[in-house]
Short mmCIF file of C-alpha atoms and ligand atoms in Angstrom, two decimals:
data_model
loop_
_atom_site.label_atom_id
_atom_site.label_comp_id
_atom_site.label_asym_id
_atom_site.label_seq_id
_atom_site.Cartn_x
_atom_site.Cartn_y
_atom_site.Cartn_z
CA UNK N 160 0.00 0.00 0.00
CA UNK N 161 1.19 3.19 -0.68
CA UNK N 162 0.85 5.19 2.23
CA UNK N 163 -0.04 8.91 3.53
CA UNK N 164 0.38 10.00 6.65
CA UNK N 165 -1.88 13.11 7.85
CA UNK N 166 -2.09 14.66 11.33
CA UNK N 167 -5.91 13.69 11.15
CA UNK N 168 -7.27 11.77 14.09
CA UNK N 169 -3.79 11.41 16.37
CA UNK N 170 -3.70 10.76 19.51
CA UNK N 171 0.09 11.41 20.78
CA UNK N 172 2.34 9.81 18.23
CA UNK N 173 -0.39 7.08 17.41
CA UNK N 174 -3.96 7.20 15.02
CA UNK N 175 -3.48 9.18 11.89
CA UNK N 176 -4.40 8.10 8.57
CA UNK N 177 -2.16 5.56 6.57
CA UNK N 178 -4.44 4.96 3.52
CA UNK N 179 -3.65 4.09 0.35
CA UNK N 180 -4.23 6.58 -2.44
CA UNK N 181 -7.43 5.52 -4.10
CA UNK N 182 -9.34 5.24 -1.28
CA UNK N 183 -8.05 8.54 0.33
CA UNK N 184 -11.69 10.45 -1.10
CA UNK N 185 -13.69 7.76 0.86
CA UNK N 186 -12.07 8.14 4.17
CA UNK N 187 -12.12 11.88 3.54
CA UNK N 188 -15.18 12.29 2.54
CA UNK N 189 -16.27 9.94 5.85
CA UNK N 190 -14.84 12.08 8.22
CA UNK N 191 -16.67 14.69 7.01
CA UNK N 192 -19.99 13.54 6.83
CA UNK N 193 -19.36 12.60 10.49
CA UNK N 194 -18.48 15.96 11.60
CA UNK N 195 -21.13 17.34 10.16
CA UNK N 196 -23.75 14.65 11.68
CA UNK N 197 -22.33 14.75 15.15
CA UNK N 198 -23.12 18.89 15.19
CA UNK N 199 -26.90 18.18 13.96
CA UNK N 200 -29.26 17.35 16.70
CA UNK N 201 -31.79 15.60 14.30
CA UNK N 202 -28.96 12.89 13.73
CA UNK N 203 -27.80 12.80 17.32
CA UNK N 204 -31.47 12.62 18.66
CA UNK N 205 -32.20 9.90 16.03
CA UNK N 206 -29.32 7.73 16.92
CA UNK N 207 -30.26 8.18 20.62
CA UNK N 208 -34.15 6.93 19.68
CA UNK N 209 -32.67 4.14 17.98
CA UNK N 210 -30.40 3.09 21.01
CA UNK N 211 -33.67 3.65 23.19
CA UNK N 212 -36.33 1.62 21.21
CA UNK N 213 -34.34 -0.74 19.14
CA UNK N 214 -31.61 -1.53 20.91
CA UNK N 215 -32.74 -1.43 24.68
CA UNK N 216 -30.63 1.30 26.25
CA UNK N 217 -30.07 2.00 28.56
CA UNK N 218 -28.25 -1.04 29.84
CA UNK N 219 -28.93 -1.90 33.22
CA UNK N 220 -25.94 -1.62 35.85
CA UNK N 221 -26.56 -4.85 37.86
CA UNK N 222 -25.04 -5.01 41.47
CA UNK N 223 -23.17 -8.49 41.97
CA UNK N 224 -23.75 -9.55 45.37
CA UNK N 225 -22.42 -12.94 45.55
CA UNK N 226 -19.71 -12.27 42.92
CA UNK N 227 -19.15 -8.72 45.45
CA UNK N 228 -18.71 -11.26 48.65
CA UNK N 229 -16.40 -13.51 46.81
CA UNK N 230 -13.30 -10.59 46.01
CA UNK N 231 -14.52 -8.65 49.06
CA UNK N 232 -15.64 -5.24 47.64
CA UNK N 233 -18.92 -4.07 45.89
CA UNK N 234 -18.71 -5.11 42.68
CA UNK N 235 -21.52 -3.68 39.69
CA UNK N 236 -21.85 -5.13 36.28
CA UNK N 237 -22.48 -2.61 33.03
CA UNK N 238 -25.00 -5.12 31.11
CA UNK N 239 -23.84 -4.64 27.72
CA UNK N 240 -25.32 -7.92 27.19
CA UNK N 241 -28.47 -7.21 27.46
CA UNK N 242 -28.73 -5.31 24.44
CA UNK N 243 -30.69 -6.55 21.60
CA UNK N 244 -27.91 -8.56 19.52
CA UNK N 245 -25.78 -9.71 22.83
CA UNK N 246 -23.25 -7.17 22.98
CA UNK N 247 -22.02 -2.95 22.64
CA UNK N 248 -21.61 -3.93 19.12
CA UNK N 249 -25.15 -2.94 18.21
CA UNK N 250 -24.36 1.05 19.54
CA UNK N 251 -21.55 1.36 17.16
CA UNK N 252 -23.59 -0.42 14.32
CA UNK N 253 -26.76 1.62 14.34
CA UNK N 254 -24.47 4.71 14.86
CA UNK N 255 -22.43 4.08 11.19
CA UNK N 256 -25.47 3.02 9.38
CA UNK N 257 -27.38 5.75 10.17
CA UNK N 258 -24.40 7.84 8.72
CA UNK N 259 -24.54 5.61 5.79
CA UNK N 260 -27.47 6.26 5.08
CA UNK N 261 -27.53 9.87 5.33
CA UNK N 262 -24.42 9.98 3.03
CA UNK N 263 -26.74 8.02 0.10
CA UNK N 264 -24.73 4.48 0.76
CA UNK N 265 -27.23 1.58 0.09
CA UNK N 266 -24.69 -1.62 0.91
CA UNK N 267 -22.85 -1.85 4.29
CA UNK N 268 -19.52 -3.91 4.61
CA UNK N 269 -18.74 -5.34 7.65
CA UNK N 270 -15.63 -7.62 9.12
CA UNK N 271 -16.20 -9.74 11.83
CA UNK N 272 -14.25 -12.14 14.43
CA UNK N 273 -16.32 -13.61 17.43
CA UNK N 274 -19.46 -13.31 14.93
CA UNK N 275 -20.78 -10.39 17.24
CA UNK N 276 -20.28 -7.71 15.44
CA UNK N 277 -21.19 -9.19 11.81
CA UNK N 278 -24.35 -10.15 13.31
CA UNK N 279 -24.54 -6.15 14.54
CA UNK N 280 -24.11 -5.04 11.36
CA UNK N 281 -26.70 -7.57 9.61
CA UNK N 282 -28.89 -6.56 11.82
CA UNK N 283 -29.16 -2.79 11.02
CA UNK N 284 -29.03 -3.73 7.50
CA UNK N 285 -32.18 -5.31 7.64
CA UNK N 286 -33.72 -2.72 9.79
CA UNK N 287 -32.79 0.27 7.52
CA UNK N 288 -33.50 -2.00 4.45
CA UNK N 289 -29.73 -2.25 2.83
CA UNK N 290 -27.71 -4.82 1.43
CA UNK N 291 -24.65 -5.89 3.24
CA UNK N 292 -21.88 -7.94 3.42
CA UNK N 293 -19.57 -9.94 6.22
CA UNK N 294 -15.95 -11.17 5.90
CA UNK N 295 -15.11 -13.81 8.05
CA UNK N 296 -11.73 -15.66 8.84
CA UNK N 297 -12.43 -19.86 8.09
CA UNK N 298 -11.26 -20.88 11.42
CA UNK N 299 -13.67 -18.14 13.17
CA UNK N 300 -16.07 -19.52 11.20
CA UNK N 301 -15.73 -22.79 12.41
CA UNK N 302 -15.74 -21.41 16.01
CA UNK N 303 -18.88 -19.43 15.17
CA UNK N 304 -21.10 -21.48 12.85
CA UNK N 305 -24.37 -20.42 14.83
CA UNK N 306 -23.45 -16.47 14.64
CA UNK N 307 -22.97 -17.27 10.55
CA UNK N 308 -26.63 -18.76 10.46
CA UNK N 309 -27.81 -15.80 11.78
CA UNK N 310 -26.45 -13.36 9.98
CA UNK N 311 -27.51 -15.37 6.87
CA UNK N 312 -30.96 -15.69 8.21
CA UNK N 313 -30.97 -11.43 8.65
CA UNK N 314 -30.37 -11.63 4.42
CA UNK N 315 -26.35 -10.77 4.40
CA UNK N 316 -24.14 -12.98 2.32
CA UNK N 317 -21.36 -14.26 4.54
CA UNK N 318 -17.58 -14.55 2.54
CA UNK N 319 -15.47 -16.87 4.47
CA UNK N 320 -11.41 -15.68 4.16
CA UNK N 321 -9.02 -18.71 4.01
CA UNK N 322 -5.68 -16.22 4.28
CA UNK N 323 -2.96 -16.24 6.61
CA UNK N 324 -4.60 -17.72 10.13
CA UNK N 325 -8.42 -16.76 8.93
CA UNK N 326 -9.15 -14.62 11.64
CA UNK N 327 -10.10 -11.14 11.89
CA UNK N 328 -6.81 -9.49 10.55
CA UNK N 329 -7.50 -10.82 6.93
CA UNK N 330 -11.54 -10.66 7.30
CA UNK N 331 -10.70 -7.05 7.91
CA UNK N 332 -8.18 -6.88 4.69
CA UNK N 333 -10.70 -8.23 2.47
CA UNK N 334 -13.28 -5.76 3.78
CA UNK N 335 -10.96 -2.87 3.13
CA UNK N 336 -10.60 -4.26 -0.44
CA UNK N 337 -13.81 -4.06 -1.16
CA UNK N 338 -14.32 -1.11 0.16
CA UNK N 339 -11.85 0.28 -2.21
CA UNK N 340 -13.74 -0.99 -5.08
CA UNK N 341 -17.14 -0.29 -3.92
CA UNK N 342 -16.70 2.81 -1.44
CA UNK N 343 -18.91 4.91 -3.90
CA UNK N 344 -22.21 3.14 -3.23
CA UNK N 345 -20.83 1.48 0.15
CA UNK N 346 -20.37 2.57 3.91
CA UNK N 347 -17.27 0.35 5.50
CA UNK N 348 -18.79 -0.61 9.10
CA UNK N 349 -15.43 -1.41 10.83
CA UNK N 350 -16.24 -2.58 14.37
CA UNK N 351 -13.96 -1.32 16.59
CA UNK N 352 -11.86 1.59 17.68
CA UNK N 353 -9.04 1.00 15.62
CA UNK N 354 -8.17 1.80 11.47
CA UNK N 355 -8.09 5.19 9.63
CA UNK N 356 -9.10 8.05 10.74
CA UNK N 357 -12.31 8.63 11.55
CA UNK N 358 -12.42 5.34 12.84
CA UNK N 359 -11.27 5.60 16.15
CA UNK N 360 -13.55 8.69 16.98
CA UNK N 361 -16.15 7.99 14.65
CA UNK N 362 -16.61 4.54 16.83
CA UNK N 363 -15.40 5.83 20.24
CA UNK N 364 -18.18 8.95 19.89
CA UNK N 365 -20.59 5.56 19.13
CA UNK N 366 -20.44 3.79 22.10
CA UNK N 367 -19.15 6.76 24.87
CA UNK N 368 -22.97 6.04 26.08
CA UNK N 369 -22.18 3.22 27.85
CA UNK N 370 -19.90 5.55 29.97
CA UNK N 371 -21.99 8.37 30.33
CA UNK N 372 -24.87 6.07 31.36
CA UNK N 373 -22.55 4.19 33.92
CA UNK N 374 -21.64 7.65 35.75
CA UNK N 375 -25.07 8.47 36.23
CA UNK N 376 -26.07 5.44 37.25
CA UNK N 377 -23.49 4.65 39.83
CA UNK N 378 -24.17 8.36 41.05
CA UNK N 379 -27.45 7.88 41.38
CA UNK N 380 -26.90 4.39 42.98
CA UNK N 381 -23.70 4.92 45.00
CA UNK N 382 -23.24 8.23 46.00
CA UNK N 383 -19.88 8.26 44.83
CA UNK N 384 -17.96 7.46 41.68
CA UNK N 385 -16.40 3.93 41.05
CA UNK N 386 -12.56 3.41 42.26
CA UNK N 387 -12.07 0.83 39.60
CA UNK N 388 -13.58 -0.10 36.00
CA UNK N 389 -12.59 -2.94 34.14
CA UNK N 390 -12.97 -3.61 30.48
CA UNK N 391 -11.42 -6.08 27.92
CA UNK N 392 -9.66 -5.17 25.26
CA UNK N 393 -9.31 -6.45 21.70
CA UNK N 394 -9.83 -3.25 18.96
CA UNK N 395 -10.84 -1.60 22.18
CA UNK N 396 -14.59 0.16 21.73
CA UNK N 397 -16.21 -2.26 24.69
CA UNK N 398 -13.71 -0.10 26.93
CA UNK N 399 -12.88 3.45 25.70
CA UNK N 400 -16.93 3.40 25.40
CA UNK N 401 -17.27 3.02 29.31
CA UNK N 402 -13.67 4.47 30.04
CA UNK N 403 -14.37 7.99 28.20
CA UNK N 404 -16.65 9.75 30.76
CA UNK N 405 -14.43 9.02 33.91
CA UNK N 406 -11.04 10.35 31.37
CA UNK N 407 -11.13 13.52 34.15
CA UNK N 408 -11.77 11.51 36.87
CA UNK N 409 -8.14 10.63 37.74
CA UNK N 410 -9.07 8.64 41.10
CA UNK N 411 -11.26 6.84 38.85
CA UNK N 412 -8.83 3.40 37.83
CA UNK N 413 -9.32 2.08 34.26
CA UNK N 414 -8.10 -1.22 33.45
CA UNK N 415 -7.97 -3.03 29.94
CA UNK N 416 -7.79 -6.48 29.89
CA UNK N 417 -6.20 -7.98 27.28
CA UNK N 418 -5.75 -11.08 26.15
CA UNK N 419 -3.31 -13.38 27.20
CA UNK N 420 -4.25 -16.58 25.35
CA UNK N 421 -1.97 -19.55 26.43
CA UNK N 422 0.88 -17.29 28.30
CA UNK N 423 2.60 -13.80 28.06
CA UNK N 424 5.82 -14.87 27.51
CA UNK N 425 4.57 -17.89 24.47
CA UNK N 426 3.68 -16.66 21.16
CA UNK N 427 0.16 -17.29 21.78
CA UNK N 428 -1.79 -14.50 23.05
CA UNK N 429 -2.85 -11.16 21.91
CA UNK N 430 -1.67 -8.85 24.78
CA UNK N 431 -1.05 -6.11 21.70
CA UNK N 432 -0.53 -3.07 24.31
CA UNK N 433 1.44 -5.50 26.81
CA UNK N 434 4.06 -7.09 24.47
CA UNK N 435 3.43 -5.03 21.08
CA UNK N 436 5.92 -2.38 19.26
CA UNK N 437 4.95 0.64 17.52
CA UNK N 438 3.90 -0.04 14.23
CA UNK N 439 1.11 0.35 11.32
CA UNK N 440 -1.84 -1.55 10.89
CA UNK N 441 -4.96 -0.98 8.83
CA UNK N 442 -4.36 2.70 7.95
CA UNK N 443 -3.27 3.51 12.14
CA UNK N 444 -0.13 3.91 14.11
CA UNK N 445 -0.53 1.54 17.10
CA UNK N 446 1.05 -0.65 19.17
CA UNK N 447 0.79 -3.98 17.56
CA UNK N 448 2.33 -7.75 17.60
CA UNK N 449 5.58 -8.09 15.33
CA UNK N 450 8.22 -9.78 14.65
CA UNK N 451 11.62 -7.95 14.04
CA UNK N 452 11.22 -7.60 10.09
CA UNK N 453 8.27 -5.81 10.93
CA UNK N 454 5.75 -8.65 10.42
CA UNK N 455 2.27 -8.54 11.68
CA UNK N 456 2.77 -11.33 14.14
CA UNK N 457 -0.18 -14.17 14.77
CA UNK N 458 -2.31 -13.36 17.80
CA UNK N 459 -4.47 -16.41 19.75
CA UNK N 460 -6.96 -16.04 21.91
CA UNK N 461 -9.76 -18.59 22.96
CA UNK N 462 -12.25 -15.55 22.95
CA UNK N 463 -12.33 -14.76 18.67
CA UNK N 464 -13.82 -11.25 19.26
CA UNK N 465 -10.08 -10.32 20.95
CA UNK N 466 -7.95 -12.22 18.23
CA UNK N 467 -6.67 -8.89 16.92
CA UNK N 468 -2.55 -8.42 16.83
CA UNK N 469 -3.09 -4.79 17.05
CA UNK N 470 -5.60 -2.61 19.84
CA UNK N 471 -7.08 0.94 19.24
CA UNK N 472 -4.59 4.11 18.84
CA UNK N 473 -6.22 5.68 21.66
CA UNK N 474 -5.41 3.15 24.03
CA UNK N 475 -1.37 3.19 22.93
CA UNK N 476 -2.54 6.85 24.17
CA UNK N 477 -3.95 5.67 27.07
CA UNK N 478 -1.00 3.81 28.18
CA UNK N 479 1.84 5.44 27.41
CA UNK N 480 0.52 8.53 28.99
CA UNK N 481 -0.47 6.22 32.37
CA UNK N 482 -4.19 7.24 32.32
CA UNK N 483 -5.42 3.96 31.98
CA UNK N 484 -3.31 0.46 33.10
CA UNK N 485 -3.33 -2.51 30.77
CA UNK N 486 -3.15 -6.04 32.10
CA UNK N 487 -4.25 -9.83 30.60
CA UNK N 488 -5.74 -13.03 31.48
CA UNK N 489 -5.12 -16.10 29.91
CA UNK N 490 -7.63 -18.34 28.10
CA UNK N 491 -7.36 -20.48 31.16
CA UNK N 492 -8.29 -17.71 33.82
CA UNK N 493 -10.97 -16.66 31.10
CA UNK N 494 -12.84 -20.21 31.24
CA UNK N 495 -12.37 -20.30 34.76
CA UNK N 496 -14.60 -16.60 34.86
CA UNK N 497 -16.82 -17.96 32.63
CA UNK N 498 -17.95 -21.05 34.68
CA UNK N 499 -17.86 -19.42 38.52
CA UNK N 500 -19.86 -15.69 36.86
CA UNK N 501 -22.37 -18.85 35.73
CA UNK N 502 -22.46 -20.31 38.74
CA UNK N 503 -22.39 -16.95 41.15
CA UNK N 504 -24.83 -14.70 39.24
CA UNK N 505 -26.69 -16.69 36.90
CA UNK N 506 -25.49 -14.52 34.31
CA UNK N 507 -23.12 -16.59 31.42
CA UNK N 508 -20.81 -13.87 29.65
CA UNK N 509 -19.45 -13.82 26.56
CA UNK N 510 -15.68 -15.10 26.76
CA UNK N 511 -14.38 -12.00 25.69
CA UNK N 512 -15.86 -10.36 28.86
CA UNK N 513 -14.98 -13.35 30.92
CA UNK N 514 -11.45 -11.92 30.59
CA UNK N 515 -12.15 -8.57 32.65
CA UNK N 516 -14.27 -10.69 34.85
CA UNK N 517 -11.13 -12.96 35.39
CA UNK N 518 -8.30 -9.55 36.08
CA UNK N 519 -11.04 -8.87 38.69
CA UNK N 520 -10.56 -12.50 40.92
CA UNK N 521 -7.07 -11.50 40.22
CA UNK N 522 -7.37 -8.48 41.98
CA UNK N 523 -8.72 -9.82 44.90
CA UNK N 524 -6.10 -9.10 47.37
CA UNK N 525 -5.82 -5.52 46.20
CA UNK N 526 -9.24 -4.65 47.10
CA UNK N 527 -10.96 -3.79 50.02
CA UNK N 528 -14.80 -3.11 51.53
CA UNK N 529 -14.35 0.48 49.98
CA UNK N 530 -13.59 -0.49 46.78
CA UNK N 531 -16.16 -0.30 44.34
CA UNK N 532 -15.68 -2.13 41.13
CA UNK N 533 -17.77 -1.79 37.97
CA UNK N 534 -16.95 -4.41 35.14
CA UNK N 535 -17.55 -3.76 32.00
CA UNK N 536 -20.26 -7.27 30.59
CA UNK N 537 -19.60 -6.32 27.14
CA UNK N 538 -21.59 -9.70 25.73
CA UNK N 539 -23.54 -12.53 26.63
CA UNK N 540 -22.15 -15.74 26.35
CA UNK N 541 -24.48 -17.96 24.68
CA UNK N 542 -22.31 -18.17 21.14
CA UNK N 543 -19.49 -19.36 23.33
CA UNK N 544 -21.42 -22.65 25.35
CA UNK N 545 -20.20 -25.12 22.50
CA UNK N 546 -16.68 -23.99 22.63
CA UNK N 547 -15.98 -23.77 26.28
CA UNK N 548 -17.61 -27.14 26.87
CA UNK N 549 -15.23 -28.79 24.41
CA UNK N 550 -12.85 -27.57 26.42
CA UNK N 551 -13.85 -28.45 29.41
CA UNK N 552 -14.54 -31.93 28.21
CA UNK N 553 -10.65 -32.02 27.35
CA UNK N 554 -9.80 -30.89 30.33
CA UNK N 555 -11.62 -33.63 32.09
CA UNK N 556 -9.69 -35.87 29.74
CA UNK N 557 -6.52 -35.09 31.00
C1 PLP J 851 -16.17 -7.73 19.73
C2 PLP J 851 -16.27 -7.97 21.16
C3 PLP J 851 -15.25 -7.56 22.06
C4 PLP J 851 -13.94 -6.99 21.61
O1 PLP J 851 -14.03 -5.80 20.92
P1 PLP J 851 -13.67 -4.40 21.57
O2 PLP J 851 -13.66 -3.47 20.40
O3 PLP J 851 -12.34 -4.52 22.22
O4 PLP J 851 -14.73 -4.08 22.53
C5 PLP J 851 -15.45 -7.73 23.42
N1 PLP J 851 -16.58 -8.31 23.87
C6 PLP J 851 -17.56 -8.73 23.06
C7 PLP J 851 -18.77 -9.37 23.64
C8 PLP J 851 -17.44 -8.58 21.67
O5 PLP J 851 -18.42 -9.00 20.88
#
């Protein structure tokens, strides 16, 4: 790709827009149209209906007594999956069609790992009536047969993508492609806080409600505002949406939790802030897994919605400036928080989540009665039940 770098969209020495040539008009013209929605109240009171009556918001914040008594501190739970389509995908996806569709763009594109967020985007496509398309990495689509059903069932046409490890780095390729070819009549839904300028805004300013909601409601509730919030982190939109409000709160701890698949110090995990370089991927500067030629390196998770080698620009920001702290679980501590958050709350959360559900039993000894902890549920865990009881039946095996 030939590549041009503009001050557009930075955040410290990472975001900016590393496009190639021919599809420099699209993004352009993107960011624009975004600008220009985000200052008209009709558009901003639409997209808030939307959230409202279609997709249930606001979310409920849920206080987790037993899970609270286990770590010894109060402990709430932001019910992100509760929305309608399982998880904070469905803010972001609502947000960029109703763009599209002000901008004239009739077909939607979409990538998608976990399923989650291809199902999002089918899902607004049939509401607003427009054609759309999912790329999907072959092995996530083994992992996520039932989330391809659906999508197919809400009239998208699925494209499975054998290259490299078919995950969600060359789903996303392939939707950037087509973009390219298509980007007059089509509106590239890109699922997470990371890409080209205005991608990282564009979706951060989509899903910031899940913060906004979670300081009222924790005001209203508590008094007081949370010490800690915890968040996983794969692009990153789950938690710079619930982070952004509390960004001025400095006693107010964020933690991301990546992912830290089979072990930080194997090559099997995608911890991209906790053992990444600086780098470029899909049209940002980020902190990203690489090997020393430069390399996109492969990532692993057991959760597919964090299998990304790269994380949002913002939260390189985030880090490197010490607002926010970045730590992982493993797969292993992530099953684990699957099966007790089952058996504590009655509430079964997507894997992905699992993970900051997991950094929080981890952080048992460093909290007390005071603390109060509010955990970010970005999904519901029903598309994961097959895979995590394979893997408990192996471990019973062994
Ligand atoms: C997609 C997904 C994630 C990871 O994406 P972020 O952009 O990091 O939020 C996390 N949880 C669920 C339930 C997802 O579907």
């Amino acid at each position: 790709m030939s590549q041009a770098a503009t001050d557009a969209g930075r955040f410290g020495r990472f975001g900016g827009q590393y496009v190639p040539e021919n599809l420099m008009a699209a993004v352009e013209e993107l960011a624009a149209a975004f600008d220009v929605a985000m200052a008209d109240p009709q558009f901003v009171e639409e997209f808030n209906d939307y959230l409202r009556d279609y997709a249930g918001r606001p979310s409920l914040l849920y206080r987790a007594d037993r899970l609270s008594e286990e770590v010894g501190a109060t402990v709430y739970l932001k019910r992100e999956d509760l929305n309608h389509t399982g998880s904070h995908k469905i803010n972001n996806t609502l947000g960029q069609a109703l763009l599209a569709r002000r901008m004239g763009k009739r077909r939607l594109i979409a990538e998608t790992g976990a399923g989650m967020h291809g199902v999002a985007t089918a899902t607004v496509a049939a509401l607003f009536g427009m054609e759309c398309v999912v790329y999907m990495g072959t092995e996530d689509v083994r992992r996520q047969e039932l989330n391809v059903f659906r999508m197919q069932l809400l009239g998208s046409e699925m494209v499975p993508v054998s290259a490299g490890s078919g995950t969600l780095k060359e789903a996303i390729n392939e939707a950037i492609r087509d973009w390219m070819e298509n980007c007059q009549r089509s509106h590239y839904v890109l699922g997470s806080v990371c890409g080209t300028h205005p991608y990282p805004t564009m979706v951060r300013e989509f899903q910031t409600v899940i913060g906004r909601e979670t300081r009222q409601q924790c005001l209203e509730r508590e008094g007081r505002l949370p010490s800690h919030i915890l968040a996983c982190v794969g692009g990153g939109s789950n938690a710079i949406g619930i982070f952004h409000a509390f960004l001025a709160d400095t006693e107010v701890q964020l933690i991301g939790v990546e992912a830290a698949g089979r072990g930080l110090d194997t090559d099997l995990h995608c911890a991209s802030i906790g053992r990444g370089t600086f780098g470029v991927l899909h049209g940002a500067a980020s902190l990203m897994l690489q090997d020393e030629d430069g390399q996109v390196a492969p990532s692993h998770s057991v959760s597919a919605g964090l299998d990304y080698p790269a994380v949002g620009p913002e939260h390189a920001y985030l880090h490197e400036t010490g607002r926010a702290e970045y730590v992982a679980a493993t797969d292993e501590q992530a099953i684990d928080a699957f099966v007790r958050l089952s058996e504590l709350e009655g509430i079964i959360p997507a894997l992905e989540s699992a993970h900051a559900v997991a950094h929080l039993f981890a952080m048992k000894d460093q909290l007390d009665p005071d603390s109060l902890v509010i955990v970010n549920l970005s999904g519901r865990g029903d598309k994961d039940c097959q895979e995590v009881r394979q893997i408990l039946e192996q471990r019973g095996n062994e």
